mmCIF file of C-alpha atoms in Angstrom:
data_model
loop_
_atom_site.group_PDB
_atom_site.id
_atom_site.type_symbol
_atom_site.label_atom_id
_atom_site.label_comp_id
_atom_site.label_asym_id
_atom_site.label_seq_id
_atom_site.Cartn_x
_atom_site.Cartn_y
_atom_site.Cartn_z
ATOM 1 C CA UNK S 1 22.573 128.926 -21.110
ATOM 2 C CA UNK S 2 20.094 130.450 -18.458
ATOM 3 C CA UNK S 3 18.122 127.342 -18.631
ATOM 4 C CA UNK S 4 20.864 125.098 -18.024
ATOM 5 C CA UNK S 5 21.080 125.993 -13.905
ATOM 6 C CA UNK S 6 16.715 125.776 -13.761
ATOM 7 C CA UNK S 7 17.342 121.967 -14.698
ATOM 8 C CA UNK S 8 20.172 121.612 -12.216
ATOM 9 C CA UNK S 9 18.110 122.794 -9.153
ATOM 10 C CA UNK S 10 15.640 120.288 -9.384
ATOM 11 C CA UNK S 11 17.518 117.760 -9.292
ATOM 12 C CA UNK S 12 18.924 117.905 -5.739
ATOM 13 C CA UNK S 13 14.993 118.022 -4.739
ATOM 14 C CA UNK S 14 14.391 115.129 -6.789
ATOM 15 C CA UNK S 15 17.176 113.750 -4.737
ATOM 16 C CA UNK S 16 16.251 114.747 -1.426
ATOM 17 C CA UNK S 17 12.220 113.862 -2.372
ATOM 18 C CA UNK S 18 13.313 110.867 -3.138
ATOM 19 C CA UNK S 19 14.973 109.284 0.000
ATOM 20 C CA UNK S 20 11.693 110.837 2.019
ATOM 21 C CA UNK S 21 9.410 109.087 -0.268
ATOM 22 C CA UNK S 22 11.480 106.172 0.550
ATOM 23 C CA UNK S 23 12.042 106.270 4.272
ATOM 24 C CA UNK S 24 7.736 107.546 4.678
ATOM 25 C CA UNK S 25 7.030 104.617 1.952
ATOM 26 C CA UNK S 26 9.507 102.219 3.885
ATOM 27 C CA UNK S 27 7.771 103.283 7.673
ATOM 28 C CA UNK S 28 4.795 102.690 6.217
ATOM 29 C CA UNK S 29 4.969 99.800 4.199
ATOM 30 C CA UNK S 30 7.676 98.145 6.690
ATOM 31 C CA UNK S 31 4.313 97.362 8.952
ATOM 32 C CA UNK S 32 2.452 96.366 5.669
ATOM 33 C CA UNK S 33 4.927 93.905 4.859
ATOM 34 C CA UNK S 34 5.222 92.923 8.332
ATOM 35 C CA UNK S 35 1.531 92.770 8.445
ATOM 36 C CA UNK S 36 0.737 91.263 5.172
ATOM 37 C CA UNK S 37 3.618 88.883 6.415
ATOM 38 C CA UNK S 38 2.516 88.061 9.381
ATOM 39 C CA UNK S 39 -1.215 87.447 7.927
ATOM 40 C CA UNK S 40 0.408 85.048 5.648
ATOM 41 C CA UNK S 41 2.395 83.547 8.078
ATOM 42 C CA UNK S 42 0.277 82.595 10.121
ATOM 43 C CA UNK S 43 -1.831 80.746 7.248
ATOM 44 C CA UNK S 44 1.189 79.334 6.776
ATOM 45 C CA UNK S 45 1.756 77.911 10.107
ATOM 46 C CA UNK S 46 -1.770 76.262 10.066
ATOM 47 C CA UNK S 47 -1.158 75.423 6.799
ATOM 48 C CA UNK S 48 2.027 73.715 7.778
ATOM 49 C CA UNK S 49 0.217 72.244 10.728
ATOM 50 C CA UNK S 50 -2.608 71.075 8.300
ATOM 51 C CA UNK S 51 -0.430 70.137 5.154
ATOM 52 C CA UNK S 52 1.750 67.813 7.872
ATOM 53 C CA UNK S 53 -1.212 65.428 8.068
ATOM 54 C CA UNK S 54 -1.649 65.595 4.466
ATOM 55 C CA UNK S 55 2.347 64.926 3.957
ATOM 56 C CA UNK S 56 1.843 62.080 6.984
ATOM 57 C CA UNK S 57 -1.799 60.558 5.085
ATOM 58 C CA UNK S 58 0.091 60.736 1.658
ATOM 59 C CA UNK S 59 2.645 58.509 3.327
ATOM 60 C CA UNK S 60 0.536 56.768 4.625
ATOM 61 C CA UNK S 61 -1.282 56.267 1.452
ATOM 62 C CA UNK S 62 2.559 54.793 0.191
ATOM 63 C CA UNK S 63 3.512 53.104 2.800
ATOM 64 C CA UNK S 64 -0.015 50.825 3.116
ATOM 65 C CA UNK S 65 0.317 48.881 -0.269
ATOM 66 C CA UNK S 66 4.008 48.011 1.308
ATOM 67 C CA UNK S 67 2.069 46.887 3.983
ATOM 68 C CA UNK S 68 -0.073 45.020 2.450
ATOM 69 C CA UNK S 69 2.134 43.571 0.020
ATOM 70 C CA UNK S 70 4.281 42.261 2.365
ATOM 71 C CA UNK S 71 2.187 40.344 4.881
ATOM 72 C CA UNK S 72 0.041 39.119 1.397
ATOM 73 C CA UNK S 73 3.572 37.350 0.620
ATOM 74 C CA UNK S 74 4.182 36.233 3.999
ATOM 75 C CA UNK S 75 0.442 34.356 3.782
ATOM 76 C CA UNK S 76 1.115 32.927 0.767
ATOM 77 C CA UNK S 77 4.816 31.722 1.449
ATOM 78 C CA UNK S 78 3.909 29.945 4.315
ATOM 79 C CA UNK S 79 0.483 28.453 2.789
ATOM 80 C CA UNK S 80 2.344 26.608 -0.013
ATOM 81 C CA UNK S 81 3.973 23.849 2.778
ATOM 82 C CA UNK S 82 1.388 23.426 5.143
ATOM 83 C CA UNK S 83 -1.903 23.209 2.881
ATOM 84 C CA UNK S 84 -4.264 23.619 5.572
ATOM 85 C CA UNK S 85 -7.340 24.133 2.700
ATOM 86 C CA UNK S 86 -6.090 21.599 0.960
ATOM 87 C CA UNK S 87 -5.289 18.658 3.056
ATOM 88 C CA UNK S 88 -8.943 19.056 4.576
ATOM 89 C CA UNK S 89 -11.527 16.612 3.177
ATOM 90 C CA UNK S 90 -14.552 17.293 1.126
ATOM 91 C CA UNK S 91 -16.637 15.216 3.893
ATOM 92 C CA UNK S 92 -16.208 18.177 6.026
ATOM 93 C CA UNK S 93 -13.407 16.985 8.502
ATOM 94 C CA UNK S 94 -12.036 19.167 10.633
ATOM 95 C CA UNK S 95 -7.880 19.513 10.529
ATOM 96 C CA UNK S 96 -7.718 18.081 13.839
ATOM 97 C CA UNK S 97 -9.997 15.445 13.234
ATOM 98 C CA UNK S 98 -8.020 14.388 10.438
ATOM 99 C CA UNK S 99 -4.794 15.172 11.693
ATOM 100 C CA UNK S 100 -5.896 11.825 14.483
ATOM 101 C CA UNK S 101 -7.364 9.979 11.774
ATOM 102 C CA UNK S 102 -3.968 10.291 9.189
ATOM 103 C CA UNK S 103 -1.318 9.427 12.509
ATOM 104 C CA UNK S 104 -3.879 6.801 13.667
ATOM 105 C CA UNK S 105 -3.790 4.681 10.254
ATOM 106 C CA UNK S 106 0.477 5.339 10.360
ATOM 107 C CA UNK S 107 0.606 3.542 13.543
ATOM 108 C CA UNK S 108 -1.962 0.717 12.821
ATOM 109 C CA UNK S 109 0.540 0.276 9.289
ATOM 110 C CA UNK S 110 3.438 0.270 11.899
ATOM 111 C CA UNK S 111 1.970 -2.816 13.715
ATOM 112 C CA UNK S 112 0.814 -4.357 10.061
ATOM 113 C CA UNK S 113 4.755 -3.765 8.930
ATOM 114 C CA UNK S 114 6.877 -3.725 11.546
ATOM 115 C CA UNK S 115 9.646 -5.019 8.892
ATOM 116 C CA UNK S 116 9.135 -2.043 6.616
ATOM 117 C CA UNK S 117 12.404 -1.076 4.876
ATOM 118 C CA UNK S 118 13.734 0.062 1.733
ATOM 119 C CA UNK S 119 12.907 -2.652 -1.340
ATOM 120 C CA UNK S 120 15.843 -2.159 -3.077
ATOM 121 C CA UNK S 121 19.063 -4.137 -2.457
ATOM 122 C CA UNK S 122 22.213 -1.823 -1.688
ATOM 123 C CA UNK S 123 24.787 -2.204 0.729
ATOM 124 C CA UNK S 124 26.067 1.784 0.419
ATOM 125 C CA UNK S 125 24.692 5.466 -0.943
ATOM 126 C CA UNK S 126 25.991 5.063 -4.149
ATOM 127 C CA UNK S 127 24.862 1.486 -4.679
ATOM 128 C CA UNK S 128 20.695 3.059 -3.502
ATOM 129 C CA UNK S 129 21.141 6.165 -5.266
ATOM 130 C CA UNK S 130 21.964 3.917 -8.758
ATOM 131 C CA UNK S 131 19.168 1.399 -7.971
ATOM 132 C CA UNK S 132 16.660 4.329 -7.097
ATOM 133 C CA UNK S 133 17.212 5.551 -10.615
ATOM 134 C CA UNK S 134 16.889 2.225 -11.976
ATOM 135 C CA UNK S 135 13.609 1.714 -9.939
ATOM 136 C CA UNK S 136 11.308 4.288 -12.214
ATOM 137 C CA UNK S 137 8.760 2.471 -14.325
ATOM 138 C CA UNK S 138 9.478 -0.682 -13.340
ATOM 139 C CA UNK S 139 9.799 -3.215 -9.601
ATOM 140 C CA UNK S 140 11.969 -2.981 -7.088
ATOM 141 C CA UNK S 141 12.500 -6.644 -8.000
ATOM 142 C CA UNK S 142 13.528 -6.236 -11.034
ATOM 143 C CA UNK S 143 15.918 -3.934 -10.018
ATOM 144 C CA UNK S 144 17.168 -6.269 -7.811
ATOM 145 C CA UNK S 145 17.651 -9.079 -9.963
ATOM 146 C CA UNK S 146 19.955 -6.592 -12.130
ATOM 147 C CA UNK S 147 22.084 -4.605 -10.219
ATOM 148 C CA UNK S 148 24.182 -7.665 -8.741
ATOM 149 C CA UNK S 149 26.027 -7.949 -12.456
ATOM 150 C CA UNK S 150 26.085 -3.978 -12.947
ATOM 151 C CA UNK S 151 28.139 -3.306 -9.530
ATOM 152 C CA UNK S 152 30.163 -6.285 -9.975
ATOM 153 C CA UNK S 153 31.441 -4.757 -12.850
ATOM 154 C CA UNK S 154 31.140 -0.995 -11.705
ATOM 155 C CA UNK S 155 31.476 -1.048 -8.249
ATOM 156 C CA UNK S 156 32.456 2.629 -7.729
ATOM 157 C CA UNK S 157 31.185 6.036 -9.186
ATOM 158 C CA UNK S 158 34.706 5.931 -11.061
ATOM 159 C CA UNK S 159 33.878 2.721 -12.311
ATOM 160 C CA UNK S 160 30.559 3.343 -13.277
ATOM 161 C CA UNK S 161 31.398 7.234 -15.023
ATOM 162 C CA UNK S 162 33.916 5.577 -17.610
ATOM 163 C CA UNK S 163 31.949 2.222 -18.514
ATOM 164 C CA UNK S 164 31.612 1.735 -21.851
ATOM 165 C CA UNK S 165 27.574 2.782 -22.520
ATOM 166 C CA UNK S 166 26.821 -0.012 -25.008
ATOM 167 C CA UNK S 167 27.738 -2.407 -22.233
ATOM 168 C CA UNK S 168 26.052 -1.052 -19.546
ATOM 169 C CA UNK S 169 22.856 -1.100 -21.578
ATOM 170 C CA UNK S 170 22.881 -4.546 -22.198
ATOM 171 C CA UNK S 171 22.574 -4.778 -18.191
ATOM 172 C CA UNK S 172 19.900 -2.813 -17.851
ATOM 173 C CA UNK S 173 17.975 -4.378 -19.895
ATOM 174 C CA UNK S 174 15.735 -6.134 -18.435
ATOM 175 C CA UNK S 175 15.227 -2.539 -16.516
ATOM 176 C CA UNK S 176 13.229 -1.707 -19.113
ATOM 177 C CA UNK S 177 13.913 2.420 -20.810
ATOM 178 C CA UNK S 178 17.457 0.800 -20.287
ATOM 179 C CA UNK S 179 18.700 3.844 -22.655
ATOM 180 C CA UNK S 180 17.591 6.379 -20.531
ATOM 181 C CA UNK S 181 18.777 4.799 -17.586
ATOM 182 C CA UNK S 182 21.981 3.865 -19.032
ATOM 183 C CA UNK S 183 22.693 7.710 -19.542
ATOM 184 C CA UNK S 184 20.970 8.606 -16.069
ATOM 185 C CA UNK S 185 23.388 6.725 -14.265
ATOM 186 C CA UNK S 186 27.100 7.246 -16.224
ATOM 187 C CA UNK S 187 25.848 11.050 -16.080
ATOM 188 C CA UNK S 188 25.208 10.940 -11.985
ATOM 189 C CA UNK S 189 28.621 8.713 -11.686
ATOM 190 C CA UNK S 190 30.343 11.158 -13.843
ATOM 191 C CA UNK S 191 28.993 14.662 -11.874
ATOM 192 C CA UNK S 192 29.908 13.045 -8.561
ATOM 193 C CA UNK S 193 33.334 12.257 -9.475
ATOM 194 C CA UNK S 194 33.701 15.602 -10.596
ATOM 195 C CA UNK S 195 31.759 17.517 -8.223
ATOM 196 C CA UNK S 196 31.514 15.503 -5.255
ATOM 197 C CA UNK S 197 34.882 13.931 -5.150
ATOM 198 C CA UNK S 198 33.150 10.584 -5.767
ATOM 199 C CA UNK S 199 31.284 10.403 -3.012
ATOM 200 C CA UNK S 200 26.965 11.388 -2.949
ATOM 201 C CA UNK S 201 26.324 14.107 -1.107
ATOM 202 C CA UNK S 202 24.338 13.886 2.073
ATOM 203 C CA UNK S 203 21.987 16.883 1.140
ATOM 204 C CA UNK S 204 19.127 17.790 -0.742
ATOM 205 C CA UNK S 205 20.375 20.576 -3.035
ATOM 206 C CA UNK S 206 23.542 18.498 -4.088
ATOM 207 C CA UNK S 207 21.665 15.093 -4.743
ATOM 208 C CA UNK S 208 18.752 17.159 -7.213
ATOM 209 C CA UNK S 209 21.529 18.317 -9.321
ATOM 210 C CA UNK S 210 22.631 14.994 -10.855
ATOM 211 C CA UNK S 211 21.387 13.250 -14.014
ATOM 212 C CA UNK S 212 17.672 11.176 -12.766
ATOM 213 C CA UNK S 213 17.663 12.696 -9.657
ATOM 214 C CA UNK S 214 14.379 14.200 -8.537
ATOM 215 C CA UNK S 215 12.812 14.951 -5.010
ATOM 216 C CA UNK S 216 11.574 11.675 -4.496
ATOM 217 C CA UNK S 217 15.346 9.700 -5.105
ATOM 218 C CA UNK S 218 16.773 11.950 -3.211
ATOM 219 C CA UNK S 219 14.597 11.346 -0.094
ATOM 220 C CA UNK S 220 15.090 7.844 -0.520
ATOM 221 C CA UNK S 221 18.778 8.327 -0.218
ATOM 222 C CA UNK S 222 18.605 10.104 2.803
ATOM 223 C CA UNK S 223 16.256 8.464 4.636
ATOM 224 C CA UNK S 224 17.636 5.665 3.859
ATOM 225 C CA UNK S 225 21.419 5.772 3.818
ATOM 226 C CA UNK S 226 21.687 8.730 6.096
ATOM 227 C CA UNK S 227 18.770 9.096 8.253
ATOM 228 C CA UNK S 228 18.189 12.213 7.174
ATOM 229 C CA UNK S 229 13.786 11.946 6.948
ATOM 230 C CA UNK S 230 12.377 12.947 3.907
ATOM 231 C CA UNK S 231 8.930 11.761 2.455
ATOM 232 C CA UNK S 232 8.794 9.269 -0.803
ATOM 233 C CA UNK S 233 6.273 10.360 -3.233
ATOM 234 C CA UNK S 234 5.676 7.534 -5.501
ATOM 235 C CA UNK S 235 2.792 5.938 -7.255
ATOM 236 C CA UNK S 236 1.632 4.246 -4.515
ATOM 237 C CA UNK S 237 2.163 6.619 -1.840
ATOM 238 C CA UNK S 238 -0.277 9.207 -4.328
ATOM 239 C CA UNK S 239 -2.612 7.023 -4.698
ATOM 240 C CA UNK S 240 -3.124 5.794 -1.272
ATOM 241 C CA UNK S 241 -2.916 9.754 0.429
ATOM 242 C CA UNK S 242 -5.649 10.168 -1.973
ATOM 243 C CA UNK S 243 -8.160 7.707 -1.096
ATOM 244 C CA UNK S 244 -7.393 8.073 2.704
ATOM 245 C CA UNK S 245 -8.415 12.108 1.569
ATOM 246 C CA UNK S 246 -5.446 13.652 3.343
ATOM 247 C CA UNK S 247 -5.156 15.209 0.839
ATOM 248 C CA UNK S 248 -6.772 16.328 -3.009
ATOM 249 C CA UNK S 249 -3.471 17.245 -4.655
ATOM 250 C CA UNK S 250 -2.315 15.774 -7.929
ATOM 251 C CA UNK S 251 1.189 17.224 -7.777
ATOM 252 C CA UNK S 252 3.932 15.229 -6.293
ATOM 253 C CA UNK S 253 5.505 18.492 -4.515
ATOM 254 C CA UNK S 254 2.313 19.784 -3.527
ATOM 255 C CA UNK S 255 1.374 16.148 -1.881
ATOM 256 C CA UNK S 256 4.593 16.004 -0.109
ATOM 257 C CA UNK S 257 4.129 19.220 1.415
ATOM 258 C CA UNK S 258 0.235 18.551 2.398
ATOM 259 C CA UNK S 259 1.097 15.218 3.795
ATOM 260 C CA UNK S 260 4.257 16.167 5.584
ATOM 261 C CA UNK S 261 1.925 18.922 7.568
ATOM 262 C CA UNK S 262 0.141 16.186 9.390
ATOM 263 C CA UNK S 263 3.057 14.153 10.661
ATOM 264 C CA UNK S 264 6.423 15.324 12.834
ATOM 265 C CA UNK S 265 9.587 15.582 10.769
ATOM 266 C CA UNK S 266 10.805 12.439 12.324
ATOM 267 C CA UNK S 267 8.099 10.284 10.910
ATOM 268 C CA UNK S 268 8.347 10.725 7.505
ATOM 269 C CA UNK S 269 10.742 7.782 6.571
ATOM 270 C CA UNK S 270 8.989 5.496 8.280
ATOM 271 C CA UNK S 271 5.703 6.506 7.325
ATOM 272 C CA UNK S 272 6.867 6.093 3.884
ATOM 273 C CA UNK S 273 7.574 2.639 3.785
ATOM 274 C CA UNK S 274 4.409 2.122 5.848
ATOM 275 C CA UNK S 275 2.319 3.455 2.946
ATOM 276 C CA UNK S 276 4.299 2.268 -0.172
ATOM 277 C CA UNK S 277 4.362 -1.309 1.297
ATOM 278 C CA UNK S 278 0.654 -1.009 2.013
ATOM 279 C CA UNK S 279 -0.198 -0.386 -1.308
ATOM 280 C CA UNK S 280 1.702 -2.966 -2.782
ATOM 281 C CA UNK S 281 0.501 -5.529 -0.746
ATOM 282 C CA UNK S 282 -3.325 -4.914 0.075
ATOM 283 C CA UNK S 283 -4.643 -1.709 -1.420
ATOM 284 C CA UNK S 284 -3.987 -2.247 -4.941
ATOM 285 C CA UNK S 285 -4.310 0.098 -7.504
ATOM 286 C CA UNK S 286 -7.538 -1.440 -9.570
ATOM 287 C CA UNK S 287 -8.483 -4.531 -6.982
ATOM 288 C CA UNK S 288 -7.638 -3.660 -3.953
ATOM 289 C CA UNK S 289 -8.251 -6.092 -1.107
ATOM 290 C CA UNK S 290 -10.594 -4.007 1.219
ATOM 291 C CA UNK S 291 -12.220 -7.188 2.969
ATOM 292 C CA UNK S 292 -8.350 -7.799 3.787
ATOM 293 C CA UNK S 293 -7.126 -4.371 5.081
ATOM 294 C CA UNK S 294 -6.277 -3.452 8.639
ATOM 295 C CA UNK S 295 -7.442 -0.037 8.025
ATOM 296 C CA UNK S 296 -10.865 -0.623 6.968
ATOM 297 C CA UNK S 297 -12.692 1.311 9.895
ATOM 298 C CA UNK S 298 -10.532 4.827 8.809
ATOM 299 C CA UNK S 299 -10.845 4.355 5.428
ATOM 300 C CA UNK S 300 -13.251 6.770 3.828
ATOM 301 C CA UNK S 301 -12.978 4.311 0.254
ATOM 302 C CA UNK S 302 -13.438 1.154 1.527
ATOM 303 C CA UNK S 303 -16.172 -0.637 -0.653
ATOM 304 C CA UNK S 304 -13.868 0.357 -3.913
ATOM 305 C CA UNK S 305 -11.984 -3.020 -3.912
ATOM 306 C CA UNK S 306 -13.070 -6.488 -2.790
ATOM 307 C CA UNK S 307 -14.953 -6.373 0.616
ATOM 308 C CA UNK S 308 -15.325 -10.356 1.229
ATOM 309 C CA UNK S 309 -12.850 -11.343 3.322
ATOM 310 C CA UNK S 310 -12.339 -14.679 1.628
ATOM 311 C CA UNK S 311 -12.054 -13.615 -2.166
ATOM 312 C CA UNK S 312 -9.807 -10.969 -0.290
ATOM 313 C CA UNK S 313 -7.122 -12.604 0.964
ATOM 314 C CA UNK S 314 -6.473 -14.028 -3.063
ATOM 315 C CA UNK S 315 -5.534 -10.870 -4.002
ATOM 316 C CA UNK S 316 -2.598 -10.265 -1.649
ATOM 317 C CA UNK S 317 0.855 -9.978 -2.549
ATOM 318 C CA UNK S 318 4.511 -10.754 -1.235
ATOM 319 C CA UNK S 319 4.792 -11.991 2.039
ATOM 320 C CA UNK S 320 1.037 -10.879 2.851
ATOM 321 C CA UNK S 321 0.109 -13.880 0.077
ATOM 322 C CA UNK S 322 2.681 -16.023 1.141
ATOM 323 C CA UNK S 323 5.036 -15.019 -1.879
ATOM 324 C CA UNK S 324 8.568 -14.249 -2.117
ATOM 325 C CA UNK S 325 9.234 -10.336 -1.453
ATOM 326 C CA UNK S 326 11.337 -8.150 -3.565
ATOM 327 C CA UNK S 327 14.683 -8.196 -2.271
ATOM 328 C CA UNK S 328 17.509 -11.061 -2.843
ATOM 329 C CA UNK S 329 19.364 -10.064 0.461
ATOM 330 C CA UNK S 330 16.587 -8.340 2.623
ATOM 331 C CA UNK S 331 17.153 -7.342 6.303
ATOM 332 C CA UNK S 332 16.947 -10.147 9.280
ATOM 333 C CA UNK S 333 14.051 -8.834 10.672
ATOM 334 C CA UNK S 334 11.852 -9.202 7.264
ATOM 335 C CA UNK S 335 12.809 -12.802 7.147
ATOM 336 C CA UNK S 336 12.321 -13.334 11.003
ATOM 337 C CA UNK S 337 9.142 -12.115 10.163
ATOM 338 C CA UNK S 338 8.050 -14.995 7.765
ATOM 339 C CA UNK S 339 9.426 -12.732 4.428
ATOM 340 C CA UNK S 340 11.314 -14.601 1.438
ATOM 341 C CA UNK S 341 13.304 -13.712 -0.088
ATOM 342 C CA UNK S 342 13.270 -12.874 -3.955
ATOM 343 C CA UNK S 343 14.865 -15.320 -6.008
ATOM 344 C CA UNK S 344 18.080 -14.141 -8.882
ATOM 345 C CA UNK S 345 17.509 -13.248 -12.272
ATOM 346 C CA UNK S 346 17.092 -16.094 -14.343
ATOM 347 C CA UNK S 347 15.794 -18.533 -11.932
ATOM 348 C CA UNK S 348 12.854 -20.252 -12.182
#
């Protein structure tokens, strides 16, 4: 029982030790803290001020392949249309140089074919867009010599989207692939009477949606039945760009593009024509008539064809020859010009 009160009376000295061991321990290690705080903070501080340029570099270090990336795509989108590396000739031509040398031969064609026009015999969009089609792997004459009989029958897209196919074949004929083209043009007939209320559409995107219709029909419809300019990439155009060197491209996009870098917008119809009806005429594909060609002096392949003037002048064609052109009803001006017309199918 005694020993009961001798454990009760330390207690309240445990208690009252206890808050001075605190308040001593708390006045002394209140600085300590504050000390050992403030050492650290101020690390911190130049830490902060040193791990800011780290936070900014690692940014920085994020933000550069953005920066990169996005001028890298800006290079390449707009490389694709003007083909500055390609367009330039393995002679060692300068752009500008060539650049005088492509616009100079466009205007000496533009005195050679004043007349130039379309070859193919329409008198609306619908009746070009049809013959355009028509026009792959074979002449625009023969073209011409069909089409009277097929609009006769089918003079509208209406018309033409519910003919009976087995008929319209035996028009096409003579068209040659006259399957094909039989389905090419019911399909386009068909998707503009449902899509276009019948009537071809004046742009780009609209005309490359129908059945046959690429890039280069569509440019011939509307540079030619809406004035709209648009370069025609055919098999004579390619292989004439080619031997001038304006360009080394194979691909009819990418020629289109290279080519259309060294002329204004405006000239592209015309300069067209001026090339298709050259190569038709006087630089042929396998005998072309170099002792005949106005061009000879800025033509870096003259020597490939004939070069005597004489033995030249044989190998011309159309009106160039003194034969009949391509078109049964071709503008005034062509037959002002001295052109003939083509005769019908069937005649001899």
């Amino acid at each position: 029982m005694a020993e009961k009160p001798a454990e009760k009376k330390p207690a309240p000295a445990a208690k009252k030790s206890a808050p001075g061991k605190k308040a001593a321990s708390a006045k002394k290690t209140a600085p300590a803290k504050n000390a050992a705080t403030a050492k650290k903070a101020a690390p911190s501080k130049t830490a902060a001020k040193k791990t800011a340029p780290a936070k900014k570099t690692a940014v920085a270090k994020k933000v550069k392949p953005a920066d990169v990336v996005l001028p890298a795509d800006a290079v390449v989108k707009k490389a694709a249309p003007v083909k500055k590396i390609v367009v330039r000739p393995p002679g060692g031509e300068s752009p500008t140089a060539l650049v005088r040398r492509a616009r100079r031969i466009n205007r000496e064609l533009a005195e050679v074919y004043p007349y130039a026009h379309p070859e193919l015999d329409f008198e609306n969009p619908f009746q070009l867009l049809v013959a355009t089609v028509l026009s792959a792997q074979t002449t625009d004459l023969r073209v011409n010599q069909t089409t009277p009989a097929l609009f006769a029958r089918y003079p509208t897209p209406e018309d033409l989207a519910a003919a009976d196919p087995d008929e319209v074949e035996q028009i096409l004929r003579p068209c040659g692939f006259f399957r094909a083209k039989t389905r090419s043009v019911i399909g386009l007939s068909k998707s503009l009477v449902e899509n276009f209320g019948g009537e071809v559409p004046g742009r780009l995107e609209d005309l490359v949606t129908l059945p046959g219709v690429g890039r280069k029909t569509a440019f011939v419809v509307l540079g030619n039945a809406y004035g709209r300019p648009g370069i025609t990439v055919d098999t004579h155009f390619q292989r004439l760009v080619r031997r001038w060197k304006w360009t080394d491209e194979t691909d009819p996009d990418k020629i289109e593009a290279a080519v259309g870098a060294l002329f204004p917008k405006s000239e592209w119809t015309d300069l067209s024509h001026h090339v298709i009806w050259h190569g038709r005429r006087i630089c042929h594909a396998r005998k072309p008539a170099c002792g005949a060609c106005p061009i000879a002096p800025l033509c870096p392949a003259y020597g490939e064809g004939e070069t005597d003037p004489e033995k030249a002048k044989k190998l011309l064609k159309y009106e160039k020859g003194g034969f009949p052109g391509q078109r049964l009803n071709p503008p005034r001006a062509y037959l002002d010009a001295g052109g003939k017309p083509a005769p019908p199918l069937g005649a001899a």
